[in-house]
PDB file of C-alpha atoms in Angstrom:
ATOM      1  CA  GLY A   1       1.914  44.042  -4.053  1.00 46.00           C
ATOM      2  CA  GLU A   2       2.306  47.545  -3.017  1.00 53.00           C
ATOM      3  CA  ASP A   3       5.850  49.269  -1.943  1.00 83.00           C
ATOM      4  CA  VAL A   4       6.296  52.797  -1.420  1.00 94.00           C
ATOM      5  CA  GLU A   5      10.362  54.150  -0.503  1.00 95.00           C
ATOM      6  CA  GLN A   6      11.954  56.534   0.885  1.00 96.00           C
ATOM      7  CA  SER A   7      15.316  57.492   2.545  1.00 92.00           C
ATOM      8  CA  LEU A   8      15.396  56.395   5.895  1.00 93.00           C
ATOM      9  CA  PHE A   9      17.683  58.443   7.141  1.00 97.00           C
ATOM     10  CA  LEU A  10      18.224  63.168   6.384  1.00 98.00           C
ATOM     11  CA  SER A  11      20.117  64.945   8.781  1.00 98.00           C
ATOM     12  CA  VAL A  12      19.381  69.381   8.290  1.00 98.00           C
ATOM     13  CA  ARG A  13      20.522  72.615  10.235  1.00 97.00           C
ATOM     14  CA  GLU A  14      18.130  74.327  12.415  1.00 97.00           C
ATOM     15  CA  GLY A  15      16.375  77.022   9.985  1.00 97.00           C
ATOM     16  CA  ASP A  16      16.946  75.422   6.820  1.00 97.00           C
ATOM     17  CA  SER A  17      14.749  73.928   4.615  1.00 98.00           C
ATOM     18  CA  SER A  18      14.064  69.640   4.816  1.00 98.00           C
ATOM     19  CA  VAL A  19      12.949  67.400   2.049  1.00 98.00           C
ATOM     20  CA  ILE A  20      11.301  64.177   2.012  1.00 98.00           C
ATOM     21  CA  ASN A  21      11.226  61.922  -0.961  1.00 97.00           C
ATOM     22  CA  CYS A  22       8.917  58.778  -0.894  1.00 96.00           C
ATOM     23  CA  THR A  23       7.875  56.799  -4.314  1.00 96.00           C
ATOM     24  CA  TYR A  24       4.723  55.076  -4.195  1.00 93.00           C
ATOM     25  CA  THR A  25       3.588  52.160  -6.540  1.00 89.00           C
ATOM     26  CA  ASP A  26      -0.373  52.763  -6.409  1.00 85.00           C
ATOM     27  CA  SER A  27      -2.082  55.218  -8.253  1.00 82.00           C
ATOM     28  CA  SER A  28      -5.718  54.261  -7.448  1.00 83.00           C
ATOM     29  CA  SER A  29      -4.566  55.783  -4.113  1.00 83.00           C
ATOM     30  CA  THR A  30      -7.464  58.947  -3.363  1.00 85.00           C
ATOM     31  CA  TYR A  31      -4.562  60.229  -1.424  1.00 91.00           C
ATOM     32  CA  LEU A  32      -1.230  60.100  -0.346  1.00 94.00           C
ATOM     33  CA  TYR A  33      -0.475  61.287   3.229  1.00 96.00           C
ATOM     34  CA  TRP A  34       2.524  62.306   5.222  1.00 97.00           C
ATOM     35  CA  TYR A  35       2.567  60.981   9.303  1.00 98.00           C
ATOM     36  CA  LYS A  36       5.100  62.209  11.791  1.00 97.00           C
ATOM     37  CA  GLN A  37       6.444  60.052  14.592  1.00 96.00           C
ATOM     38  CA  GLU A  38       8.278  61.182  17.816  1.00 94.00           C
ATOM     39  CA  PRO A  39       9.975  59.292  20.276  1.00 88.00           C
ATOM     40  CA  GLY A  40       7.627  57.020  22.022  1.00 84.00           C
ATOM     41  CA  ALA A  41       4.860  58.550  20.635  1.00 87.00           C
ATOM     42  CA  GLY A  42       1.923  57.625  18.247  1.00 90.00           C
ATOM     43  CA  LEU A  43       1.403  58.416  14.577  1.00 94.00           C
ATOM     44  CA  GLN A  44       0.287  62.461  13.748  1.00 95.00           C
ATOM     45  CA  LEU A  45      -1.649  62.822  10.705  1.00 95.00           C
ATOM     46  CA  LEU A  46       0.577  65.997   9.501  1.00 96.00           C
ATOM     47  CA  THR A  47      -1.087  66.710   6.060  1.00 96.00           C
ATOM     48  CA  TYR A  48      -1.759  65.519   3.440  1.00 95.00           C
ATOM     49  CA  ILE A  49      -3.232  65.806  -1.231  1.00 94.00           C
ATOM     50  CA  PHE A  50      -5.772  65.147  -2.795  1.00 92.00           C
ATOM     51  CA  SER A  51      -4.377  62.581  -6.279  1.00 88.00           C
ATOM     52  CA  ASN A  52      -5.625  65.519  -8.060  1.00 89.00           C
ATOM     53  CA  MET A  53      -3.558  68.076  -6.456  1.00 90.00           C
ATOM     54  CA  ASP A  54      -0.758  69.075  -7.682  1.00 93.00           C
ATOM     55  CA  MET A  55       0.712  71.152  -4.598  1.00 96.00           C
ATOM     56  CA  LYS A  56      -0.244  71.605  -0.878  1.00 96.00           C
ATOM     57  CA  GLN A  57       0.790  73.856   1.028  1.00 96.00           C
ATOM     58  CA  ASP A  58      -0.576  73.787   4.884  1.00 93.00           C
ATOM     59  CA  GLN A  59       2.860  76.809   6.780  1.00 96.00           C
ATOM     60  CA  ARG A  60       5.455  76.004   7.002  1.00 97.00           C
ATOM     61  CA  LEU A  61       4.929  72.049   4.866  1.00 97.00           C
ATOM     62  CA  THR A  62       4.963  72.455   0.863  1.00 97.00           C
ATOM     63  CA  VAL A  63       3.072  68.612  -0.245  1.00 98.00           C
ATOM     64  CA  LEU A  64       3.897  67.957  -3.933  1.00 97.00           C
ATOM     65  CA  LEU A  65       2.769  65.237  -5.844  1.00 96.00           C
ATOM     66  CA  ASN A  66       3.689  64.257  -9.294  1.00 95.00           C
ATOM     67  CA  LYS A  67       2.099  61.680 -10.164  1.00 92.00           C
ATOM     68  CA  LYS A  68       3.186  60.492 -13.270  1.00 92.00           C
ATOM     69  CA  ASP A  69       6.339  59.483 -11.736  1.00 93.00           C
ATOM     70  CA  LYS A  70       4.069  58.520  -8.404  1.00 93.00           C
ATOM     71  CA  HIS A  71       6.392  60.347  -6.577  1.00 95.00           C
ATOM     72  CA  LEU A  72       5.747  62.599  -3.591  1.00 96.00           C
ATOM     73  CA  SER A  73       8.112  65.272  -1.524  1.00 97.00           C
ATOM     74  CA  LEU A  74       7.283  66.819   1.901  1.00 98.00           C
ATOM     75  CA  ARG A  75       9.466  70.075   1.995  1.00 98.00           C
ATOM     76  CA  ILE A  76       9.620  71.564   5.959  1.00 98.00           C
ATOM     77  CA  ALA A  77      10.807  75.292   5.438  1.00 98.00           C
ATOM     78  CA  ASP A  78      12.419  76.754   8.816  1.00 98.00           C
ATOM     79  CA  THR A  79      13.174  73.286  10.066  1.00 98.00           C
ATOM     80  CA  GLN A  80      13.347  73.200  14.099  1.00 97.00           C
ATOM     81  CA  THR A  81      14.520  70.685  16.431  1.00 96.00           C
ATOM     82  CA  GLY A  82      11.022  70.382  17.030  1.00 95.00           C
ATOM     83  CA  ASP A  83      10.371  68.513  13.933  1.00 97.00           C
ATOM     84  CA  SER A  84      13.182  66.288  14.930  1.00 97.00           C
ATOM     85  CA  ALA A  85      10.945  62.761  14.630  1.00 97.00           C
ATOM     86  CA  ILE A  86      10.487  60.181  11.624  1.00 97.00           C
ATOM     87  CA  TYR A  87       8.406  60.707   9.210  1.00 98.00           C
ATOM     88  CA  PHE A  88       5.410  58.361   7.320  1.00 98.00           C
ATOM     89  CA  CYS A  89       4.976  58.966   3.433  1.00 97.00           C
ATOM     90  CA  ALA A  90       1.689  56.072   2.488  1.00 96.00           C
ATOM     91  CA  GLU A  91      -0.214  55.141  -0.138  1.00 93.00           C
ATOM     92  CA  SER A  92      -4.035  54.263   0.108  1.00 89.00           C
ATOM     93  CA  PRO A  93      -4.474  52.061  -2.563  1.00 83.00           C
ATOM     94  CA  TYR A  94      -8.548  50.513  -2.963  1.00 80.00           C
ATOM     95  CA  SER A  95      -8.136  46.692  -1.785  1.00 74.00           C
ATOM     96  CA  GLY A  96     -12.166  45.774  -2.777  1.00 71.00           C
ATOM     97  CA  ALA A  97     -15.366  45.615  -0.286  1.00 70.00           C
ATOM     98  CA  GLY A  98     -14.853  49.925  -0.204  1.00 70.00           C
ATOM     99  CA  SER A  99     -11.402  49.691   1.924  1.00 76.00           C
ATOM    100  CA  TYR A 100      -8.881  51.256   1.556  1.00 82.00           C
ATOM    101  CA  GLN A 101      -6.201  50.315   4.241  1.00 88.00           C
ATOM    102  CA  LEU A 102      -2.687  53.065   4.396  1.00 92.00           C
ATOM    103  CA  THR A 103       0.318  50.925   3.062  1.00 93.00           C
ATOM    104  CA  PHE A 104       3.681  52.552   4.589  1.00 95.00           C
ATOM    105  CA  GLY A 105       7.412  53.126   3.654  1.00 95.00           C
ATOM    106  CA  LYS A 106       9.840  52.308   6.342  1.00 95.00           C
ATOM    107  CA  GLY A 107      10.245  55.921   7.099  1.00 96.00           C
ATOM    108  CA  THR A 108      12.269  58.373   7.404  1.00 97.00           C
ATOM    109  CA  LYS A 109      14.728  59.987  10.541  1.00 97.00           C
ATOM    110  CA  LEU A 110      14.689  63.430  10.228  1.00 98.00           C
ATOM    111  CA  SER A 111      17.554  64.978  12.726  1.00 97.00           C
ATOM    112  CA  VAL A 112      17.621  68.906  13.400  1.00 97.00           C
ATOM    113  CA  ILE A 113      20.794  70.433  13.850  1.00 96.00           C
ATOM    114  CA  PRO A 114      21.060  73.300  16.252  1.00 92.00           C
TER     115      PRO A 114
ATOM    116  CA  ASP B   1      -4.961  64.343  20.580  1.00 85.00           C
ATOM    117  CA  SER B   2      -6.154  63.505  17.784  1.00 88.00           C
ATOM    118  CA  GLY B   3      -9.354  61.583  19.442  1.00 93.00           C
ATOM    119  CA  VAL B   4      -8.617  58.199  18.815  1.00 97.00           C
ATOM    120  CA  THR B   5      -8.348  56.592  22.217  1.00 97.00           C
ATOM    121  CA  GLN B   6      -6.354  53.121  22.831  1.00 97.00           C
ATOM    122  CA  THR B   7      -6.009  51.506  26.346  1.00 97.00           C
ATOM    123  CA  PRO B   8      -3.588  50.291  27.860  1.00 97.00           C
ATOM    124  CA  LYS B   9      -0.905  52.194  26.845  1.00 96.00           C
ATOM    125  CA  HIS B  10       1.837  49.273  28.327  1.00 97.00           C
ATOM    126  CA  LEU B  11       0.819  45.441  28.430  1.00 97.00           C
ATOM    127  CA  ILE B  12       4.278  43.273  29.830  1.00 97.00           C
ATOM    128  CA  THR B  13       2.570  39.357  29.195  1.00 97.00           C
ATOM    129  CA  ALA B  14       4.142  36.347  28.945  1.00 97.00           C
ATOM    130  CA  THR B  15       4.327  33.774  25.993  1.00 97.00           C
ATOM    131  CA  GLY B  16       1.311  31.803  25.396  1.00 97.00           C
ATOM    132  CA  GLN B  17      -0.853  34.072  27.150  1.00 98.00           C
ATOM    133  CA  ARG B  18      -4.125  36.212  26.283  1.00 98.00           C
ATOM    134  CA  VAL B  19      -4.292  39.936  25.784  1.00 98.00           C
ATOM    135  CA  THR B  20      -7.348  42.398  24.180  1.00 98.00           C
ATOM    136  CA  LEU B  21      -6.491  46.112  22.938  1.00 98.00           C
ATOM    137  CA  ARG B  22      -9.406  48.323  22.992  1.00 98.00           C
ATOM    138  CA  CYS B  23      -9.775  51.145  20.312  1.00 98.00           C
ATOM    139  CA  SER B  24     -12.625  54.306  20.899  1.00 98.00           C
ATOM    140  CA  PRO B  25     -12.245  55.707  17.937  1.00 98.00           C
ATOM    141  CA  ARG B  26     -13.032  59.799  17.130  1.00 97.00           C
ATOM    142  CA  SER B  27     -17.136  60.597  17.125  1.00 96.00           C
ATOM    143  CA  GLY B  28     -19.003  59.733  14.478  1.00 93.00           C
ATOM    144  CA  ASP B  29     -15.995  58.094  12.621  1.00 96.00           C
ATOM    145  CA  LEU B  30     -17.642  54.835  11.360  1.00 95.00           C
ATOM    146  CA  SER B  31     -13.921  53.022  10.200  1.00 95.00           C
ATOM    147  CA  VAL B  32     -11.935  51.534  12.460  1.00 96.00           C
ATOM    148  CA  TYR B  33      -8.035  50.095  11.346  1.00 96.00           C
ATOM    149  CA  TRP B  34      -5.979  48.703  13.737  1.00 98.00           C
ATOM    150  CA  TYR B  35      -1.999  48.004  12.510  1.00 97.00           C
ATOM    151  CA  GLN B  36       0.996  46.660  14.058  1.00 97.00           C
ATOM    152  CA  GLN B  37       4.610  48.076  13.889  1.00 96.00           C
ATOM    153  CA  SER B  38       7.430  46.482  14.615  1.00 94.00           C
ATOM    154  CA  LEU B  39      11.149  46.831  13.806  1.00 88.00           C
ATOM    155  CA  ASP B  40      11.549  44.483  11.647  1.00 87.00           C
ATOM    156  CA  GLN B  41       8.509  45.022   9.761  1.00 89.00           C
ATOM    157  CA  GLY B  42       7.683  48.095  10.191  1.00 92.00           C
ATOM    158  CA  LEU B  43       3.999  49.901  10.246  1.00 95.00           C
ATOM    159  CA  GLN B  44       1.932  47.081   8.637  1.00 95.00           C
ATOM    160  CA  PHE B  45      -1.963  47.075   7.941  1.00 95.00           C
ATOM    161  CA  LEU B  46      -3.838  43.825  10.436  1.00 96.00           C
ATOM    162  CA  ILE B  47      -8.083  44.711   9.516  1.00 96.00           C
ATOM    163  CA  GLN B  48     -10.451  47.522   9.604  1.00 95.00           C
ATOM    164  CA  TYR B  49     -14.597  47.110  10.345  1.00 95.00           C
ATOM    165  CA  TYR B  50     -17.153  49.832   8.401  1.00 94.00           C
ATOM    166  CA  ASN B  51     -19.780  50.109  11.415  1.00 94.00           C
ATOM    167  CA  GLY B  52     -19.663  47.068  13.094  1.00 94.00           C
ATOM    168  CA  GLU B  53     -18.551  44.874   9.678  1.00 94.00           C
ATOM    169  CA  GLU B  54     -15.219  43.200   9.445  1.00 94.00           C
ATOM    170  CA  ARG B  55     -14.007  45.047   6.002  1.00 92.00           C
ATOM    171  CA  ALA B  56     -10.721  44.093   5.180  1.00 91.00           C
ATOM    172  CA  LYS B  57      -8.084  41.766   6.549  1.00 93.00           C
ATOM    173  CA  GLY B  58      -3.780  42.769   6.062  1.00 92.00           C
ATOM    174  CA  ASN B  59      -1.618  40.143   7.182  1.00 85.00           C
ATOM    175  CA  ILE B  60      -3.351  39.364  10.379  1.00 94.00           C
ATOM    176  CA  LEU B  61      -2.535  35.979  12.317  1.00 95.00           C
ATOM    177  CA  GLU B  62      -5.065  33.560  12.788  1.00 96.00           C
ATOM    178  CA  ARG B  63      -3.883  33.952  16.457  1.00 97.00           C
ATOM    179  CA  PHE B  64      -6.047  36.863  16.642  1.00 97.00           C
ATOM    180  CA  SER B  65      -9.021  38.251  16.313  1.00 97.00           C
ATOM    181  CA  ALA B  66     -11.482  41.936  16.140  1.00 97.00           C
ATOM    182  CA  GLN B  67     -14.443  43.375  16.672  1.00 97.00           C
ATOM    183  CA  GLN B  68     -16.443  46.279  16.108  1.00 98.00           C
ATOM    184  CA  PHE B  69     -18.880  47.001  19.259  1.00 97.00           C
ATOM    185  CA  PRO B  70     -22.363  49.237  18.602  1.00 96.00           C
ATOM    186  CA  ASP B  71     -21.140  51.760  19.857  1.00 96.00           C
ATOM    187  CA  LEU B  72     -18.183  51.660  17.573  1.00 97.00           C
ATOM    188  CA  HIS B  73     -15.496  50.976  19.943  1.00 97.00           C
ATOM    189  CA  SER B  74     -13.244  47.709  18.781  1.00 98.00           C
ATOM    190  CA  GLU B  75     -10.993  45.515  20.772  1.00 98.00           C
ATOM    191  CA  LEU B  76      -7.852  43.955  19.260  1.00 98.00           C
ATOM    192  CA  ASN B  77      -8.009  39.743  20.739  1.00 98.00           C
ATOM    193  CA  LEU B  78      -4.279  38.442  20.474  1.00 98.00           C
ATOM    194  CA  SER B  79      -3.767  34.597  21.425  1.00 97.00           C
ATOM    195  CA  SER B  80      -1.165  32.016  22.302  1.00 97.00           C
ATOM    196  CA  LEU B  81       0.926  35.492  22.119  1.00 98.00           C
ATOM    197  CA  GLU B  82       4.907  34.903  21.225  1.00 97.00           C
ATOM    198  CA  LEU B  83       7.780  36.845  21.639  1.00 96.00           C
ATOM    199  CA  GLY B  84       7.232  38.255  18.174  1.00 95.00           C
ATOM    200  CA  ASP B  85       4.067  39.612  18.887  1.00 97.00           C
ATOM    201  CA  SER B  86       6.086  42.127  20.999  1.00 97.00           C
ATOM    202  CA  ALA B  87       5.404  44.856  18.760  1.00 97.00           C
ATOM    203  CA  LEU B  88       3.426  48.432  19.380  1.00 97.00           C
ATOM    204  CA  TYR B  89      -0.105  47.826  17.955  1.00 98.00           C
ATOM    205  CA  PHE B  90      -1.855  51.200  16.456  1.00 98.00           C
ATOM    206  CA  CYS B  91      -5.363  52.051  15.576  1.00 98.00           C
ATOM    207  CA  ALA B  92      -7.089  54.549  13.131  1.00 97.00           C
ATOM    208  CA  SER B  93     -10.364  55.676  12.884  1.00 97.00           C
ATOM    209  CA  SER B  94     -11.959  57.892   9.778  1.00 95.00           C
ATOM    210  CA  VAL B  95     -15.458  59.403   8.661  1.00 92.00           C
ATOM    211  CA  GLY B  96     -15.553  56.699   5.758  1.00 84.00           C
ATOM    212  CA  GLN B  97     -13.378  54.544   4.379  1.00 80.00           C
ATOM    213  CA  ASP B  98     -12.039  56.293   1.637  1.00 82.00           C
ATOM    214  CA  GLN B  99     -10.751  59.614   4.336  1.00 88.00           C
ATOM    215  CA  PRO B 100      -7.645  60.934   6.499  1.00 92.00           C
ATOM    216  CA  GLN B 101      -7.162  58.129   9.455  1.00 95.00           C
ATOM    217  CA  HIS B 102      -6.110  59.123  12.729  1.00 96.00           C
ATOM    218  CA  PHE B 103      -4.608  57.154  15.116  1.00 97.00           C
ATOM    219  CA  GLY B 104      -4.283  56.468  18.907  1.00 96.00           C
ATOM    220  CA  ASP B 105      -1.110  56.659  20.878  1.00 95.00           C
ATOM    221  CA  GLY B 106      -0.499  53.190  20.392  1.00 97.00           C
ATOM    222  CA  THR B 107      -0.320  50.111  22.429  1.00 97.00           C
ATOM    223  CA  ARG B 108       3.005  48.820  23.956  1.00 97.00           C
ATOM    224  CA  LEU B 109       2.882  45.036  23.986  1.00 98.00           C
ATOM    225  CA  SER B 110       6.071  42.878  25.767  1.00 97.00           C
ATOM    226  CA  ILE B 111       5.433  39.208  25.804  1.00 97.00           C
ATOM    227  CA  LEU B 112       8.381  38.530  28.107  1.00 93.00           C
TER     228      LEU B 112
END
């Protein structure tokens, strides 16, 4: 079955760049996603990339996609304390009957040190 | 604010009981998904509806059921509750079936 893997923890200093990595398994995903979950809160769609793109930039966020290696990364520039959260990588493989449910990694907890 | 509304935010009940979780999708979204987040299993897909019809089932227990109504809101029914059902239940919606999903804030279910 599908398995999305990402490291569990990342610690960076405020102002540095953070890079969160993810490997996925299913090449049928049209989109690949990054979600952010702050303590006690829901899942916020942070950004996503279309599978035929290599890179997407959105303000401080840069998503890189290597389809050959099935590797996705999220770079956060000038990391701030407000970026402290759990970041989930997700793929959306086709599962039949037109359905594309999300398969999530276990999440990377980003801690930003002031 | 994602535009997806889930009620209630918190639910505390006892084993053996039945509860109903409610979700209102974003305006215009036809697809509704339910996910469960627990410490041991992580985020798992439960079930999907599209314009009132069930489209896919994931790791959903037989004690759980869902439906999507003509006004597109959805309800997740959990019955014969067990301690292990304690989790955060999320609803997500999307315009179409292969479009980005937007999540609600979740319903935290605690079984005592």
